[in-house]
Tab-separated table of C-alpha atoms in Angstrom:
chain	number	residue	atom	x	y	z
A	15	UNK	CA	0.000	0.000	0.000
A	16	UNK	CA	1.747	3.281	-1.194
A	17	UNK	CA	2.262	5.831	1.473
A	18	UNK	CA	-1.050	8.181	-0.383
A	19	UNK	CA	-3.427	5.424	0.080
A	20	UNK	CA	-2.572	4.893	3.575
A	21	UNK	CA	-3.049	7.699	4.442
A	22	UNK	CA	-6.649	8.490	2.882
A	23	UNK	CA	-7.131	4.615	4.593
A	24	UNK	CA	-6.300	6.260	8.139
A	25	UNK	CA	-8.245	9.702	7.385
A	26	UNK	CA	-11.148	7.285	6.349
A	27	UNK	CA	-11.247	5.424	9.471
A	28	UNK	CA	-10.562	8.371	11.943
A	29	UNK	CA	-13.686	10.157	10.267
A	30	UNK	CA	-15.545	7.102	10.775
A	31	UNK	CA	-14.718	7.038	14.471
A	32	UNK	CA	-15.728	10.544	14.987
A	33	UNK	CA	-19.079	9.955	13.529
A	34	UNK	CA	-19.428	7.283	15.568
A	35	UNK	CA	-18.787	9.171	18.760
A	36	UNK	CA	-20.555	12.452	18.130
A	37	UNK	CA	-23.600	9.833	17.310
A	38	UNK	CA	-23.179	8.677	20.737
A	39	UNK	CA	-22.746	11.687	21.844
A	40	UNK	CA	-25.818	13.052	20.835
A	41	UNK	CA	-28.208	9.994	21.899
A	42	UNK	CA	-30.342	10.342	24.827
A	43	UNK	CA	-28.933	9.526	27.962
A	44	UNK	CA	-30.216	6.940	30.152
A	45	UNK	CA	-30.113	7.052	34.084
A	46	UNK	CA	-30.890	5.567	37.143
A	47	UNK	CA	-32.250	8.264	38.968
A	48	UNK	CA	-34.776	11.414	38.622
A	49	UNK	CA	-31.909	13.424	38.567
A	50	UNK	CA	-31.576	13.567	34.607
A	51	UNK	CA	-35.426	13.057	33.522
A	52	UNK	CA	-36.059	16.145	32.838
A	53	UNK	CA	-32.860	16.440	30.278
A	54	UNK	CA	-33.589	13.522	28.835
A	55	UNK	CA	-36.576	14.401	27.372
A	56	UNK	CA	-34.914	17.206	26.211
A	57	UNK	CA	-32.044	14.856	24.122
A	58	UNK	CA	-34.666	12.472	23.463
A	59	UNK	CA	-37.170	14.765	21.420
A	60	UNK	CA	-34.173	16.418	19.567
A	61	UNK	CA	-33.498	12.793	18.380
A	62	UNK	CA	-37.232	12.081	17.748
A	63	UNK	CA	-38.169	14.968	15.536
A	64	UNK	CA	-38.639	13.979	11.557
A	65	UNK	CA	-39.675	10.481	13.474
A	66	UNK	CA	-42.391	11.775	16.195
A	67	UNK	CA	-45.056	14.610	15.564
A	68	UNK	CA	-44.733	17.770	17.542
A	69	UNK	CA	-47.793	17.762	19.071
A	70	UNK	CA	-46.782	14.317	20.617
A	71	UNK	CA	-43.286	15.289	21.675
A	72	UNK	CA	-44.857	18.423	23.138
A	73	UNK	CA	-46.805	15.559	25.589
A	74	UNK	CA	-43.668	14.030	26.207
A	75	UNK	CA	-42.318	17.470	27.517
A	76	UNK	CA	-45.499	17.340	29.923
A	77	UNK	CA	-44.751	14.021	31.311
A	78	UNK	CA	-42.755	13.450	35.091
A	79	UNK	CA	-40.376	10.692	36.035
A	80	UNK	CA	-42.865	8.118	37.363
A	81	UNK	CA	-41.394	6.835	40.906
A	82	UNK	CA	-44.492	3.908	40.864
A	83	UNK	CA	-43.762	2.464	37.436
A	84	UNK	CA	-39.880	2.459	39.053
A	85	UNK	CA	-40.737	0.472	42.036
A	86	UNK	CA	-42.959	-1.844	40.109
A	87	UNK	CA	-40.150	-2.333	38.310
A	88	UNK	CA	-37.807	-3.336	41.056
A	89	UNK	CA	-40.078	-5.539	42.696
A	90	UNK	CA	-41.752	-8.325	39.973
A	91	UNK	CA	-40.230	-11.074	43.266
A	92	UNK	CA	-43.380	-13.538	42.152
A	93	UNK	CA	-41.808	-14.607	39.059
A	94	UNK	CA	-39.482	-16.052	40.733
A	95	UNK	CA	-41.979	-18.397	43.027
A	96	UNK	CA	-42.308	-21.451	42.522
A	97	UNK	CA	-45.348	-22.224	40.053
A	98	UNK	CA	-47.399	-23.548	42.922
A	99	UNK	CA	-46.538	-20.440	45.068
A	100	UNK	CA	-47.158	-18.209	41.841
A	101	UNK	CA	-50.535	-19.771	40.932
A	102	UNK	CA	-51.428	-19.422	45.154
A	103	UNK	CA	-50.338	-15.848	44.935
A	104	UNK	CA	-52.436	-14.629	42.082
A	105	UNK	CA	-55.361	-16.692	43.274
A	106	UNK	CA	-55.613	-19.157	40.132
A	107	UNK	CA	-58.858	-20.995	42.074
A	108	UNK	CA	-60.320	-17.917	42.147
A	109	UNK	CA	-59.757	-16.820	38.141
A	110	UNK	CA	-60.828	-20.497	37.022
A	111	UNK	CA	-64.278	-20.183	39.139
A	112	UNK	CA	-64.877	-16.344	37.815
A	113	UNK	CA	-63.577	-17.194	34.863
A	114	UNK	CA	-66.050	-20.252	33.880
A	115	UNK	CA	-68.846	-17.795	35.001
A	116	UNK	CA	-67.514	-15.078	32.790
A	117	UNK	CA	-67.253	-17.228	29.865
A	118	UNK	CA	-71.518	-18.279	30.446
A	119	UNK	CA	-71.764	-14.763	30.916
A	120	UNK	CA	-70.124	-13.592	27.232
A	121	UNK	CA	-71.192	-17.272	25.697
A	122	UNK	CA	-72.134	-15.417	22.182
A	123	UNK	CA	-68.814	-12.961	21.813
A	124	UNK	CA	-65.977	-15.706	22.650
A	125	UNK	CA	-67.747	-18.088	20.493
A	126	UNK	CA	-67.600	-15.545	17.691
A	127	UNK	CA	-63.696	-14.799	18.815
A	128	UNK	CA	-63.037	-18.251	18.563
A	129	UNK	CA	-64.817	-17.973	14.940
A	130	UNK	CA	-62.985	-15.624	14.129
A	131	UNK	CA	-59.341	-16.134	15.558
A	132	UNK	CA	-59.424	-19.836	16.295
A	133	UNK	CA	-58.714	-18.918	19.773
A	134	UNK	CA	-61.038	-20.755	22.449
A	135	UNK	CA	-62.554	-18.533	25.766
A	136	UNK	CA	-60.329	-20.686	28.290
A	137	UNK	CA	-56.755	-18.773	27.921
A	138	UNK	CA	-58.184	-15.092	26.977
A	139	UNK	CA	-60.304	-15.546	30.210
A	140	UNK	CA	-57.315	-16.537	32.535
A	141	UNK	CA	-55.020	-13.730	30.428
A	142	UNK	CA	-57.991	-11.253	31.811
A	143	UNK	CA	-58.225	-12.666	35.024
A	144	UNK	CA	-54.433	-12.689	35.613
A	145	UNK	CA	-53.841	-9.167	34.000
A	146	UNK	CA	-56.628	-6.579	36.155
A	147	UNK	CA	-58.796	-9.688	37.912
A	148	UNK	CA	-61.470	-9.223	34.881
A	149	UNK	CA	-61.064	-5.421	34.801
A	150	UNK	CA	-60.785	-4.551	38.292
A	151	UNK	CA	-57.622	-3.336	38.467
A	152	UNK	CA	-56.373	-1.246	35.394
A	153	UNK	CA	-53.769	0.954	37.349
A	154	UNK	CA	-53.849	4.170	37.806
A	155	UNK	CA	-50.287	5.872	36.321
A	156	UNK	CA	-49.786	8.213	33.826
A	157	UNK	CA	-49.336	5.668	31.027
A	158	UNK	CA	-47.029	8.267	28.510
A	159	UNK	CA	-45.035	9.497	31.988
A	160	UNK	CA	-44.495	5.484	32.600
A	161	UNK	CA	-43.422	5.037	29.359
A	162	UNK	CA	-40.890	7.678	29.176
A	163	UNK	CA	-39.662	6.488	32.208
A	164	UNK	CA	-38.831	3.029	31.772
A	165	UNK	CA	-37.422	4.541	28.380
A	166	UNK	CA	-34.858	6.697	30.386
A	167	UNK	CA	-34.396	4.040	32.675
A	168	UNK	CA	-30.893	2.279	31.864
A	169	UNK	CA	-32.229	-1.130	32.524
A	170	UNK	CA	-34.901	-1.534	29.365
A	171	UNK	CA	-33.933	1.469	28.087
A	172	UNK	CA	-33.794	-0.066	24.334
A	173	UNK	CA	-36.976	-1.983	25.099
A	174	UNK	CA	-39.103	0.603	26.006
A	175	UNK	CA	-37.544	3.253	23.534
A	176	UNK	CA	-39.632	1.250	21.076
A	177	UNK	CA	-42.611	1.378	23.442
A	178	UNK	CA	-42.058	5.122	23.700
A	179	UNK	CA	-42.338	5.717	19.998
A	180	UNK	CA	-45.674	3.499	19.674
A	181	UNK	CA	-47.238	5.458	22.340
A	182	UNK	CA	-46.348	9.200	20.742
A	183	UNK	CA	-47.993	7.686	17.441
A	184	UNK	CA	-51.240	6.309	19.146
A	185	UNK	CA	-51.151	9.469	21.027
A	186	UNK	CA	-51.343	11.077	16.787
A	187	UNK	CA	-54.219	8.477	16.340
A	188	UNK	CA	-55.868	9.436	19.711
A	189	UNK	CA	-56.223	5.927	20.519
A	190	UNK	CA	-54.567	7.570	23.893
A	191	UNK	CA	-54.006	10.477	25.251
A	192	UNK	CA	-51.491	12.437	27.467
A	193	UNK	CA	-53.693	11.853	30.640
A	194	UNK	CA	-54.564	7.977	30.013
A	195	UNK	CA	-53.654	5.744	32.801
A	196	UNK	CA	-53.215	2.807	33.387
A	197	UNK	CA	-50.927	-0.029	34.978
A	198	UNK	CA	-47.385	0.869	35.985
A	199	UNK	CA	-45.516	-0.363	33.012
A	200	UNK	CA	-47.565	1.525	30.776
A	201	UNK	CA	-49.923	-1.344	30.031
A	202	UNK	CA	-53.885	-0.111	29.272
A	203	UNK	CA	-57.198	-2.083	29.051
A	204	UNK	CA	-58.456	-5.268	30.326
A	205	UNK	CA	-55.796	-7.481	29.018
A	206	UNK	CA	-52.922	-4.742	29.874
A	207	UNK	CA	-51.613	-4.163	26.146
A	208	UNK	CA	-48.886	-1.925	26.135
A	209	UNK	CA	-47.966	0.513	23.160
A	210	UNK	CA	-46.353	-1.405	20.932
A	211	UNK	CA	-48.717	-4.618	20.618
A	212	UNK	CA	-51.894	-1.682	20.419
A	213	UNK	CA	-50.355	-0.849	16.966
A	214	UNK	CA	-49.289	-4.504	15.923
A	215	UNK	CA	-52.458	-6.541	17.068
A	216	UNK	CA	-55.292	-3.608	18.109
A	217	UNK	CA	-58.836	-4.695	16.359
A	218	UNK	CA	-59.764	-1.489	17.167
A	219	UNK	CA	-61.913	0.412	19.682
A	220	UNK	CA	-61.081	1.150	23.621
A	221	UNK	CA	-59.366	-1.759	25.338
A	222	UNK	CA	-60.985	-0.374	28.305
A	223	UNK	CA	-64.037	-2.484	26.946
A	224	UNK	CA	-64.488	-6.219	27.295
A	225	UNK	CA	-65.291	-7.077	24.001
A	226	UNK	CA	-62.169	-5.245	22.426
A	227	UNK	CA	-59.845	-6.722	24.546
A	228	UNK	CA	-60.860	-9.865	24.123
A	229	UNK	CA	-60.738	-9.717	20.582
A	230	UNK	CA	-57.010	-8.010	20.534
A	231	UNK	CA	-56.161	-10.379	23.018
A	232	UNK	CA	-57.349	-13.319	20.460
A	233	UNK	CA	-55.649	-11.540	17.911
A	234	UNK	CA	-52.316	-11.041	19.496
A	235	UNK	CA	-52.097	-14.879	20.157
A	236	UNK	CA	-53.228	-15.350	16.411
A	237	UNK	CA	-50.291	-13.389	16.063
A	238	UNK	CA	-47.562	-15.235	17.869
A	239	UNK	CA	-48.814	-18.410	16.048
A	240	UNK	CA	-51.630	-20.018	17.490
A	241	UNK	CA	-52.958	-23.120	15.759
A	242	UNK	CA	-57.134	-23.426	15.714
A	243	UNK	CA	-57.905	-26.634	17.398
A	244	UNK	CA	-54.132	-27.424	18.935
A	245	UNK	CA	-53.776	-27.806	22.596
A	246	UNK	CA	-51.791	-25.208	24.658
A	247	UNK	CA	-49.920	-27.325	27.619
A	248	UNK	CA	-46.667	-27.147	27.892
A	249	UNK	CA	-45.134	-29.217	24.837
A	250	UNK	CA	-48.515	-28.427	22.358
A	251	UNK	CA	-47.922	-26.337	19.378
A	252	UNK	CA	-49.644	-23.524	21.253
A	253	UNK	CA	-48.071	-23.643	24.224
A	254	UNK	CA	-45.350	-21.022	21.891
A	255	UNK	CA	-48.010	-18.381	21.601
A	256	UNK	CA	-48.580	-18.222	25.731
A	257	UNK	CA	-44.836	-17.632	25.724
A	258	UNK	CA	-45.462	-14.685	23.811
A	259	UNK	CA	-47.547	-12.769	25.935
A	260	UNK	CA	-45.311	-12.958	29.111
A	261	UNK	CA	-41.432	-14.263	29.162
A	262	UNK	CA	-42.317	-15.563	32.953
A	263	UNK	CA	-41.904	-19.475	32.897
A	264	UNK	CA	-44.471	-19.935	35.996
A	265	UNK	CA	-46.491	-17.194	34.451
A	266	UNK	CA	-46.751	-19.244	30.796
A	267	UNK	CA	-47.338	-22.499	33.082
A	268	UNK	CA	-50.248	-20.664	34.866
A	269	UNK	CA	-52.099	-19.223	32.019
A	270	UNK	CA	-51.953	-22.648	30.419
A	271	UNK	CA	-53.308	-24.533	33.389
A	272	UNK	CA	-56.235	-21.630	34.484
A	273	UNK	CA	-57.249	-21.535	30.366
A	274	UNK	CA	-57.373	-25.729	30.379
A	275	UNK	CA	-59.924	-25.740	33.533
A	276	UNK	CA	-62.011	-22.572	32.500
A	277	UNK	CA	-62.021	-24.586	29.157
A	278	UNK	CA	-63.172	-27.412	31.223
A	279	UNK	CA	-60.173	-29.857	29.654
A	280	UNK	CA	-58.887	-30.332	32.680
């Protein structure tokens, strides 16, 4: 290599690496602490414009660092139980006995659902009775301020970046608003969907009612490969789709046993 090329080799490189750092430079900082909140929203909608409407970063600017969605955070210990201590804390006898009457109850709309999606009543029922005990308990954070937080936060900071982003384009679509709340994560509705899967698997309408929900719900596991007619135990061919909707082991193992007895297979 003559003397000339080596040299526009090294001047290639060491513009490269400066690129690379002022693009570093210039991304958002994550943190562990309130402290730098506030200016990361600040670095964060300079990155996001051309990507995110101003209207919705101007909701981001109105959103605080969300010290309940932090300690929720910290302190998911049941996942680590073992399944028969999981399925005694979250009151599985309970879900399967409300759950059977719920499904009598809504008879005509999981039948269609199951038309529809080829999903059966059993695991959308235990989903809703494990997520907000059948839509008693939807939270009540700031679902954009939770967001951004877990966003800033340095532990799923990538994760919920993308979560971030769906939630400033619903917020376009007013499917939410700045002042919708929900659970601390930044989940909404009966099922707890949070930004992301309301763009990918959404049929539509307020999550905050049953029947949407339960047909998102359907349509989510639709998405994540569900097989009309194919069992869902551990080992089935649906079993995969349960995995989807929460990474937990014991929480997978739970769904699939509540969803088999409010099915009545079990």
């Amino acid at each position: 290599m003559t003397d000339h090329k080596r040299r526009i080799t090294i001047t290639a490189a060491a513009l490269a690496a400066l690129v690379s750092v002022a693009g570093r430079a210039e991304a958002a900082q994550c943190g562990n602490s309130a402290g730098g909140f506030e200016n990361w929203k600040q670095e964060f909608a300079a990155e996001a414009r051309g990507r995110a409407s101003a209207s919705s970063l101007q909701a981001l600017m109105g959103t605080s660092y969300s010290t309940p969605t932090i300690a929720a955070d910290r302190g998911q210990h049941s996942f680590k139980l073992s399944l028969g201590e999981f399925m005694n804390r979250r009151g599985s006898t309970t879900i399967v006995s409300q759950g059977r009457r719920m499904k009598a109850a809504n008879a005509a709309l999981f039948s269609s659902i199951q038309q529809r999606y080829g999903v059966p009543a059993g695991p959308l029922i235990a989903i809703w009775g494990m997520e907000t005990g059948f839509g008693k308990v939807r939270g009540n954070v700031n679902t954009l301020s939770a967001v951004a937080t877990l966003a800033y936060d340095c532990r799923r900071s990538a994760y919920f970046t993308d979560q971030l982003y769906a939630a400033l384009q619903l917020i376009d679509r007013g499917v939410i608003t700045p002042s919708t709340r929900g659970a601390a994560h930044g989940e909404v509705g009966h099922t707890q969907f949070l930004p992301k899967n309301i763009l990918l698997y959404g049929t539509g309408g307020d999550l905050n009612n049953v029947a949407a929900a339960m047909t998102s719900t359907a349509n989510f596991l639709k998405g994540h490969g569900w097989q009309p007619g194919q069992g869902y135990a551990p080992g089935q061919p649906n079993f995969a789709a349960l995995q989807g909707w929460n990474a937990a082991s014991v929480y997978q193992q739970a769904l699939s046993i509540m969803g088999r007895q409010i099915d009545g297979a079990e």
